């Protein structure tokens, strides 16, 4: 993995000319997808009269327009309904045209099996969008959960070994959901990381959105 010394720090308005995916205007579309997933998760939980105690994670599949796929994995739904602030990770990737998703799907299944080993992980939503790309929304009860999730060997393998072969570039957002899931509030972004796999060496950058 790249170290903190390897990245480029971007100001709130910087655009890297040869890397247009870093344009902060992309945050508008990214946030629309992530906020939509928050809304769908809120709707699902508010409509469920009884949340089964097992299995965990509890997996739901939603119908989306055009046959697009939307999966919600609930690890700790009771906390989602009661906590008044959630930590957010939003993943927005653009795949290579001929990329094979099978290896990522295999690791994804293994990651589901270890969900309950991550104490702050509450839910994981995956939404298929235009072009066969995916948006992922992960909610945590505490920001410390993000670090715990990142050091998972399976997660690290997916990020370090599989991502460069599947994705051209990635925007990885961090944020908060003030008031909690049921408050109806919107995600507040705090940081975006950019990863470009289009050359032999990884290029990455960080944009801090809040002090």
mmCIF file with all atom_site columns, N, CA and C in Angstrom, residues 156-204:
data_model
loop_
_atom_site.group_PDB
_atom_site.id
_atom_site.type_symbol
_atom_site.label_atom_id
_atom_site.label_alt_id
_atom_site.label_comp_id
_atom_site.label_asym_id
_atom_site.label_entity_id
_atom_site.label_seq_id
_atom_site.pdbx_PDB_ins_code
_atom_site.Cartn_x
_atom_site.Cartn_y
_atom_site.Cartn_z
_atom_site.occupancy
_atom_site.B_iso_or_equiv
_atom_site.pdbx_formal_charge
_atom_site.auth_seq_id
_atom_site.auth_comp_id
_atom_site.auth_asym_id
_atom_site.auth_atom_id
_atom_site.pdbx_PDB_model_num
ATOM 1   N N  . UNK A 1 156 ? -7.762  -6.035 2.474   1.00 0.00 ? 156 UNK A N  1
ATOM 2   C CA . UNK A 1 156 ? -6.482  -5.557 1.952   1.00 0.00 ? 156 UNK A CA 1
ATOM 3   C C  . UNK A 1 156 ? -6.137  -6.233 0.631   1.00 0.00 ? 156 UNK A C  1
ATOM 4   N N  . UNK A 1 157 ? -6.430  -7.530 0.530   1.00 0.00 ? 157 UNK A N  1
ATOM 5   C CA . UNK A 1 157 ? -6.166  -8.250 -0.715  1.00 0.00 ? 157 UNK A CA 1
ATOM 6   C C  . UNK A 1 157 ? -7.006  -7.675 -1.857  1.00 0.00 ? 157 UNK A C  1
ATOM 7   N N  . UNK A 1 158 ? -8.271  -7.417 -1.581  1.00 0.00 ? 158 UNK A N  1
ATOM 8   C CA . UNK A 1 158 ? -9.137  -6.843 -2.610  1.00 0.00 ? 158 UNK A CA 1
ATOM 9   C C  . UNK A 1 158 ? -8.638  -5.466 -3.037  1.00 0.00 ? 158 UNK A C  1
ATOM 10  N N  . UNK A 1 159 ? -8.225  -4.647 -2.057  1.00 0.00 ? 159 UNK A N  1
ATOM 11  C CA . UNK A 1 159 ? -7.798  -3.282 -2.353  1.00 0.00 ? 159 UNK A CA 1
ATOM 12  C C  . UNK A 1 159 ? -6.462  -3.237 -3.081  1.00 0.00 ? 159 UNK A C  1
ATOM 13  N N  . UNK A 1 160 ? -5.521  -4.079 -2.662  1.00 0.00 ? 160 UNK A N  1
ATOM 14  C CA . UNK A 1 160 ? -4.164  -3.993 -3.186  1.00 0.00 ? 160 UNK A CA 1
ATOM 15  C C  . UNK A 1 160 ? -3.930  -4.836 -4.427  1.00 0.00 ? 160 UNK A C  1
ATOM 16  N N  . UNK A 1 161 ? -4.556  -5.995 -4.496  1.00 0.00 ? 161 UNK A N  1
ATOM 17  C CA . UNK A 1 161 ? -4.276  -6.930 -5.585  1.00 0.00 ? 161 UNK A CA 1
ATOM 18  C C  . UNK A 1 161 ? -5.359  -6.923 -6.671  1.00 0.00 ? 161 UNK A C  1
ATOM 19  N N  . UNK A 1 162 ? -6.619  -6.861 -6.275  1.00 0.00 ? 162 UNK A N  1
ATOM 20  C CA . UNK A 1 162 ? -7.694  -6.984 -7.253  1.00 0.00 ? 162 UNK A CA 1
ATOM 21  C C  . UNK A 1 162 ? -8.125  -5.645 -7.850  1.00 0.00 ? 162 UNK A C  1
ATOM 22  N N  . UNK A 1 163 ? -8.124  -4.591 -7.039  1.00 0.00 ? 163 UNK A N  1
ATOM 23  C CA . UNK A 1 163 ? -8.595  -3.295 -7.538  1.00 0.00 ? 163 UNK A CA 1
ATOM 24  C C  . UNK A 1 163 ? -7.834  -2.812 -8.773  1.00 0.00 ? 163 UNK A C  1
ATOM 25  N N  . UNK A 1 164 ? -6.484  -2.916 -8.814  1.00 0.00 ? 164 UNK A N  1
ATOM 26  C CA . UNK A 1 164 ? -5.776  -2.427 -10.005 1.00 0.00 ? 164 UNK A CA 1
ATOM 27  C C  . UNK A 1 164 ? -6.132  -3.175 -11.281 1.00 0.00 ? 164 UNK A C  1
ATOM 28  N N  . UNK A 1 165 ? -6.563  -4.419 -11.169 1.00 0.00 ? 165 UNK A N  1
ATOM 29  C CA . UNK A 1 165 ? -6.906  -5.195 -12.364 1.00 0.00 ? 165 UNK A CA 1
ATOM 30  C C  . UNK A 1 165 ? -8.343  -4.959 -12.805 1.00 0.00 ? 165 UNK A C  1
ATOM 31  N N  . UNK A 1 166 ? -9.176  -4.452 -11.922 1.00 0.00 ? 166 UNK A N  1
ATOM 32  C CA . UNK A 1 166 ? -10.595 -4.267 -12.243 1.00 0.00 ? 166 UNK A CA 1
ATOM 33  C C  . UNK A 1 166 ? -10.953 -2.804 -12.487 1.00 0.00 ? 166 UNK A C  1
ATOM 34  N N  . UNK A 1 167 ? -10.351 -1.892 -11.717 1.00 0.00 ? 167 UNK A N  1
ATOM 35  C CA . UNK A 1 167 ? -10.733 -0.487 -11.782 1.00 0.00 ? 167 UNK A CA 1
ATOM 36  C C  . UNK A 1 167 ? -9.690  0.349  -12.512 1.00 0.00 ? 167 UNK A C  1
ATOM 37  N N  . UNK A 1 168 ? -10.192 1.321  -13.289 1.00 0.00 ? 168 UNK A N  1
ATOM 38  C CA . UNK A 1 168 ? -9.321  2.351  -13.855 1.00 0.00 ? 168 UNK A CA 1
ATOM 39  C C  . UNK A 1 168 ? -8.984  3.381  -12.788 1.00 0.00 ? 168 UNK A C  1
ATOM 40  N N  . UNK A 1 169 ? -10.004 3.774  -12.049 1.00 0.00 ? 169 UNK A N  1
ATOM 41  C CA . UNK A 1 169 ? -9.783  4.736  -10.968 1.00 0.00 ? 169 UNK A CA 1
ATOM 42  C C  . UNK A 1 169 ? -10.913 4.629  -9.954  1.00 0.00 ? 169 UNK A C  1
ATOM 43  N N  . UNK A 1 170 ? -10.644 5.175  -8.758  1.00 0.00 ? 170 UNK A N  1
ATOM 44  C CA . UNK A 1 170 ? -11.576 5.089  -7.628  1.00 0.00 ? 170 UNK A CA 1
ATOM 45  C C  . UNK A 1 170 ? -11.611 6.433  -6.913  1.00 0.00 ? 170 UNK A C  1
ATOM 46  N N  . UNK A 1 171 ? -12.800 6.824  -6.490  1.00 0.00 ? 171 UNK A N  1
ATOM 47  C CA . UNK A 1 171 ? -12.964 7.897  -5.506  1.00 0.00 ? 171 UNK A CA 1
ATOM 48  C C  . UNK A 1 171 ? -13.500 7.255  -4.230  1.00 0.00 ? 171 UNK A C  1
ATOM 49  N N  . UNK A 1 172 ? -12.796 7.473  -3.125  1.00 0.00 ? 172 UNK A N  1
ATOM 50  C CA . UNK A 1 172 ? -13.180 6.878  -1.847  1.00 0.00 ? 172 UNK A CA 1
ATOM 51  C C  . UNK A 1 172 ? -13.502 8.005  -0.872  1.00 0.00 ? 172 UNK A C  1
ATOM 52  N N  . UNK A 1 173 ? -14.758 8.105  -0.508  1.00 0.00 ? 173 UNK A N  1
ATOM 53  C CA . UNK A 1 173 ? -15.228 9.208  0.331   1.00 0.00 ? 173 UNK A CA 1
ATOM 54  C C  . UNK A 1 173 ? -15.350 8.776  1.792   1.00 0.00 ? 173 UNK A C  1
ATOM 55  N N  . UNK A 1 174 ? -14.988 9.684  2.689   1.00 0.00 ? 174 UNK A N  1
ATOM 56  C CA . UNK A 1 174 ? -15.257 9.526  4.119   1.00 0.00 ? 174 UNK A CA 1
ATOM 57  C C  . UNK A 1 174 ? -16.195 10.640 4.560   1.00 0.00 ? 174 UNK A C  1
ATOM 58  N N  . UNK A 1 175 ? -17.063 10.325 5.501   1.00 0.00 ? 175 UNK A N  1
ATOM 59  C CA . UNK A 1 175 ? -17.981 11.343 5.970   1.00 0.00 ? 175 UNK A CA 1
ATOM 60  C C  . UNK A 1 175 ? -18.719 10.917 7.217   1.00 0.00 ? 175 UNK A C  1
ATOM 61  N N  . UNK A 1 176 ? -19.712 11.707 7.573   1.00 0.00 ? 176 UNK A N  1
ATOM 62  C CA . UNK A 1 176 ? -20.546 11.452 8.745   1.00 0.00 ? 176 UNK A CA 1
ATOM 63  C C  . UNK A 1 176 ? -22.008 11.583 8.344   1.00 0.00 ? 176 UNK A C  1
ATOM 64  N N  . UNK A 1 177 ? -22.855 10.871 9.064   1.00 0.00 ? 177 UNK A N  1
ATOM 65  C CA . UNK A 1 177 ? -24.304 11.018 8.912   1.00 0.00 ? 177 UNK A CA 1
ATOM 66  C C  . UNK A 1 177 ? -24.835 11.570 10.233  1.00 0.00 ? 177 UNK A C  1
ATOM 67  N N  . UNK A 1 178 ? -24.888 12.910 10.362  1.00 0.00 ? 178 UNK A N  1
ATOM 68  C CA . UNK A 1 178 ? -25.318 13.509 11.629  1.00 0.00 ? 178 UNK A CA 1
ATOM 69  C C  . UNK A 1 178 ? -26.788 13.237 11.902  1.00 0.00 ? 178 UNK A C  1
ATOM 70  N N  . UNK A 1 179 ? -27.088 12.952 13.152  1.00 0.00 ? 179 UNK A N  1
ATOM 71  C CA . UNK A 1 179 ? -28.460 12.654 13.531  1.00 0.00 ? 179 UNK A CA 1
ATOM 72  C C  . UNK A 1 179 ? -28.844 11.202 13.375  1.00 0.00 ? 179 UNK A C  1
ATOM 73  N N  . UNK A 1 180 ? -27.997 10.432 12.690  1.00 0.00 ? 180 UNK A N  1
ATOM 74  C CA . UNK A 1 180 ? -28.289 9.016  12.516  1.00 0.00 ? 180 UNK A CA 1
ATOM 75  C C  . UNK A 1 180 ? -29.121 8.735  11.276  1.00 0.00 ? 180 UNK A C  1
ATOM 76  N N  . UNK A 1 181 ? -29.351 7.468  11.024  1.00 0.00 ? 181 UNK A N  1
ATOM 77  C CA . UNK A 1 181 ? -30.020 7.033  9.799   1.00 0.00 ? 181 UNK A CA 1
ATOM 78  C C  . UNK A 1 181 ? -31.450 7.539  9.697   1.00 0.00 ? 181 UNK A C  1
ATOM 79  N N  . UNK A 1 182 ? -32.194 7.495  10.791  1.00 0.00 ? 182 UNK A N  1
ATOM 80  C CA . UNK A 1 182 ? -33.616 7.825  10.745  1.00 0.00 ? 182 UNK A CA 1
ATOM 81  C C  . UNK A 1 182 ? -33.896 9.317  10.817  1.00 0.00 ? 182 UNK A C  1
ATOM 82  N N  . UNK A 1 183 ? -32.847 10.127 10.950  1.00 0.00 ? 183 UNK A N  1
ATOM 83  C CA . UNK A 1 183 ? -33.044 11.571 11.083  1.00 0.00 ? 183 UNK A CA 1
ATOM 84  C C  . UNK A 1 183 ? -33.452 12.229 9.769   1.00 0.00 ? 183 UNK A C  1
ATOM 85  N N  . UNK A 1 184 ? -33.163 11.559 8.648   1.00 0.00 ? 184 UNK A N  1
ATOM 86  C CA . UNK A 1 184 ? -33.426 12.172 7.353   1.00 0.00 ? 184 UNK A CA 1
ATOM 87  C C  . UNK A 1 184 ? -32.346 13.135 6.916   1.00 0.00 ? 184 UNK A C  1
ATOM 88  N N  . UNK A 1 185 ? -31.265 13.242 7.676   1.00 0.00 ? 185 UNK A N  1
ATOM 89  C CA . UNK A 1 185 ? -30.183 14.160 7.328   1.00 0.00 ? 185 UNK A CA 1
ATOM 90  C C  . UNK A 1 185 ? -29.358 13.608 6.173   1.00 0.00 ? 185 UNK A C  1
ATOM 91  N N  . UNK A 1 186 ? -28.549 14.479 5.580   1.00 0.00 ? 186 UNK A N  1
ATOM 92  C CA . UNK A 1 186 ? -27.698 14.090 4.471   1.00 0.00 ? 186 UNK A CA 1
ATOM 93  C C  . UNK A 1 186 ? -26.270 13.851 4.949   1.00 0.00 ? 186 UNK A C  1
ATOM 94  N N  . UNK A 1 187 ? -25.537 13.081 4.165   1.00 0.00 ? 187 UNK A N  1
ATOM 95  C CA . UNK A 1 187 ? -24.137 12.789 4.475   1.00 0.00 ? 187 UNK A CA 1
ATOM 96  C C  . UNK A 1 187 ? -23.314 14.067 4.397   1.00 0.00 ? 187 UNK A C  1
ATOM 97  N N  . UNK A 1 188 ? -22.444 14.257 5.369   1.00 0.00 ? 188 UNK A N  1
ATOM 98  C CA . UNK A 1 188 ? -21.467 15.341 5.348   1.00 0.00 ? 188 UNK A CA 1
ATOM 99  C C  . UNK A 1 188 ? -20.110 14.748 4.999   1.00 0.00 ? 188 UNK A C  1
ATOM 100 N N  . UNK A 1 189 ? -19.566 15.102 3.841   1.00 0.00 ? 189 UNK A N  1
ATOM 101 C CA . UNK A 1 189 ? -18.267 14.576 3.438   1.00 0.00 ? 189 UNK A CA 1
ATOM 102 C C  . UNK A 1 189 ? -17.147 15.291 4.183   1.00 0.00 ? 189 UNK A C  1
ATOM 103 N N  . UNK A 1 190 ? -16.151 14.541 4.597   1.00 0.00 ? 190 UNK A N  1
ATOM 104 C CA . UNK A 1 190 ? -14.997 15.115 5.283   1.00 0.00 ? 190 UNK A CA 1
ATOM 105 C C  . UNK A 1 190 ? -13.698 14.935 4.504   1.00 0.00 ? 190 UNK A C  1
ATOM 106 N N  . UNK A 1 191 ? -13.633 13.919 3.651   1.00 0.00 ? 191 UNK A N  1
ATOM 107 C CA . UNK A 1 191 ? -12.382 13.627 2.936   1.00 0.00 ? 191 UNK A CA 1
ATOM 108 C C  . UNK A 1 191 ? -12.691 12.773 1.711   1.00 0.00 ? 191 UNK A C  1
ATOM 109 N N  . UNK A 1 192 ? -11.927 12.990 0.643   1.00 0.00 ? 192 UNK A N  1
ATOM 110 C CA . UNK A 1 192 ? -11.996 12.119 -0.525  1.00 0.00 ? 192 UNK A CA 1
ATOM 111 C C  . UNK A 1 192 ? -10.587 11.700 -0.915  1.00 0.00 ? 192 UNK A C  1
ATOM 112 N N  . UNK A 1 193 ? -10.418 10.405 -1.131  1.00 0.00 ? 193 UNK A N  1
ATOM 113 C CA . UNK A 1 193 ? -9.155  9.869  -1.633  1.00 0.00 ? 193 UNK A CA 1
ATOM 114 C C  . UNK A 1 193 ? -9.364  9.429  -3.076  1.00 0.00 ? 193 UNK A C  1
ATOM 115 N N  . UNK A 1 194 ? -8.334  9.654  -3.891  1.00 0.00 ? 194 UNK A N  1
ATOM 116 C CA . UNK A 1 194 ? -8.393  9.322  -5.313  1.00 0.00 ? 194 UNK A CA 1
ATOM 117 C C  . UNK A 1 194 ? -7.289  8.321  -5.635  1.00 0.00 ? 194 UNK A C  1
ATOM 118 N N  . UNK A 1 195 ? -7.652  7.255  -6.346  1.00 0.00 ? 195 UNK A N  1
ATOM 119 C CA . UNK A 1 195 ? -6.690  6.230  -6.748  1.00 0.00 ? 195 UNK A CA 1
ATOM 120 C C  . UNK A 1 195 ? -6.785  6.036  -8.257  1.00 0.00 ? 195 UNK A C  1
ATOM 121 N N  . UNK A 1 196 ? -5.642  6.170  -8.943  1.00 0.00 ? 196 UNK A N  1
ATOM 122 C CA . UNK A 1 196 ? -5.588  6.019  -10.395 1.00 0.00 ? 196 UNK A CA 1
ATOM 123 C C  . UNK A 1 196 ? -4.686  4.837  -10.731 1.00 0.00 ? 196 UNK A C  1
ATOM 124 N N  . UNK A 1 197 ? -5.264  3.815  -11.387 1.00 0.00 ? 197 UNK A N  1
ATOM 125 C CA . UNK A 1 197 ? -4.527  2.601  -11.734 1.00 0.00 ? 197 UNK A CA 1
ATOM 126 C C  . UNK A 1 197 ? -4.201  2.527  -13.224 1.00 0.00 ? 197 UNK A C  1
ATOM 127 N N  . UNK A 1 198 ? -4.317  3.629  -13.947 1.00 0.00 ? 198 UNK A N  1
ATOM 128 C CA . UNK A 1 198 ? -4.197  3.587  -15.397 1.00 0.00 ? 198 UNK A CA 1
ATOM 129 C C  . UNK A 1 198 ? -2.754  3.532  -15.884 1.00 0.00 ? 198 UNK A C  1
ATOM 130 N N  . UNK A 1 199 ? -1.800  3.779  -15.007 1.00 0.00 ? 199 UNK A N  1
ATOM 131 C CA . UNK A 1 199 ? -0.390  3.655  -15.350 1.00 0.00 ? 199 UNK A CA 1
ATOM 132 C C  . UNK A 1 199 ? 0.224   2.526  -14.535 1.00 0.00 ? 199 UNK A C  1
ATOM 133 N N  . UNK A 1 200 ? 1.480   2.212  -14.813 1.00 0.00 ? 200 UNK A N  1
ATOM 134 C CA . UNK A 1 200 ? 2.123   1.098  -14.120 1.00 0.00 ? 200 UNK A CA 1
ATOM 135 C C  . UNK A 1 200 ? 2.259   1.359  -12.629 1.00 0.00 ? 200 UNK A C  1
ATOM 136 N N  . UNK A 1 201 ? 2.505   2.604  -12.259 1.00 0.00 ? 201 UNK A N  1
ATOM 137 C CA . UNK A 1 201 ? 2.630   2.941  -10.842 1.00 0.00 ? 201 UNK A CA 1
ATOM 138 C C  . UNK A 1 201 ? 1.349   3.613  -10.358 1.00 0.00 ? 201 UNK A C  1
ATOM 139 N N  . UNK A 1 202 ? 0.956   3.295  -9.140  1.00 0.00 ? 202 UNK A N  1
ATOM 140 C CA . UNK A 1 202 ? -0.253  3.868  -8.556  1.00 0.00 ? 202 UNK A CA 1
ATOM 141 C C  . UNK A 1 202 ? -0.069  5.358  -8.306  1.00 0.00 ? 202 UNK A C  1
ATOM 142 N N  . UNK A 1 203 ? -1.068  6.140  -8.706  1.00 0.00 ? 203 UNK A N  1
ATOM 143 C CA . UNK A 1 203 ? -1.129  7.555  -8.351  1.00 0.00 ? 203 UNK A CA 1
ATOM 144 C C  . UNK A 1 203 ? -2.303  7.724  -7.404  1.00 0.00 ? 203 UNK A C  1
ATOM 145 N N  . UNK A 1 204 ? -2.071  8.489  -6.314  1.00 0.00 ? 204 UNK A N  1
ATOM 146 C CA . UNK A 1 204 ? -3.202  8.741  -5.425  1.00 0.00 ? 204 UNK A CA 1
ATOM 147 C C  . UNK A 1 204 ? -3.094  10.103 -4.778  1.00 0.00 ? 204 UNK A C  1
#
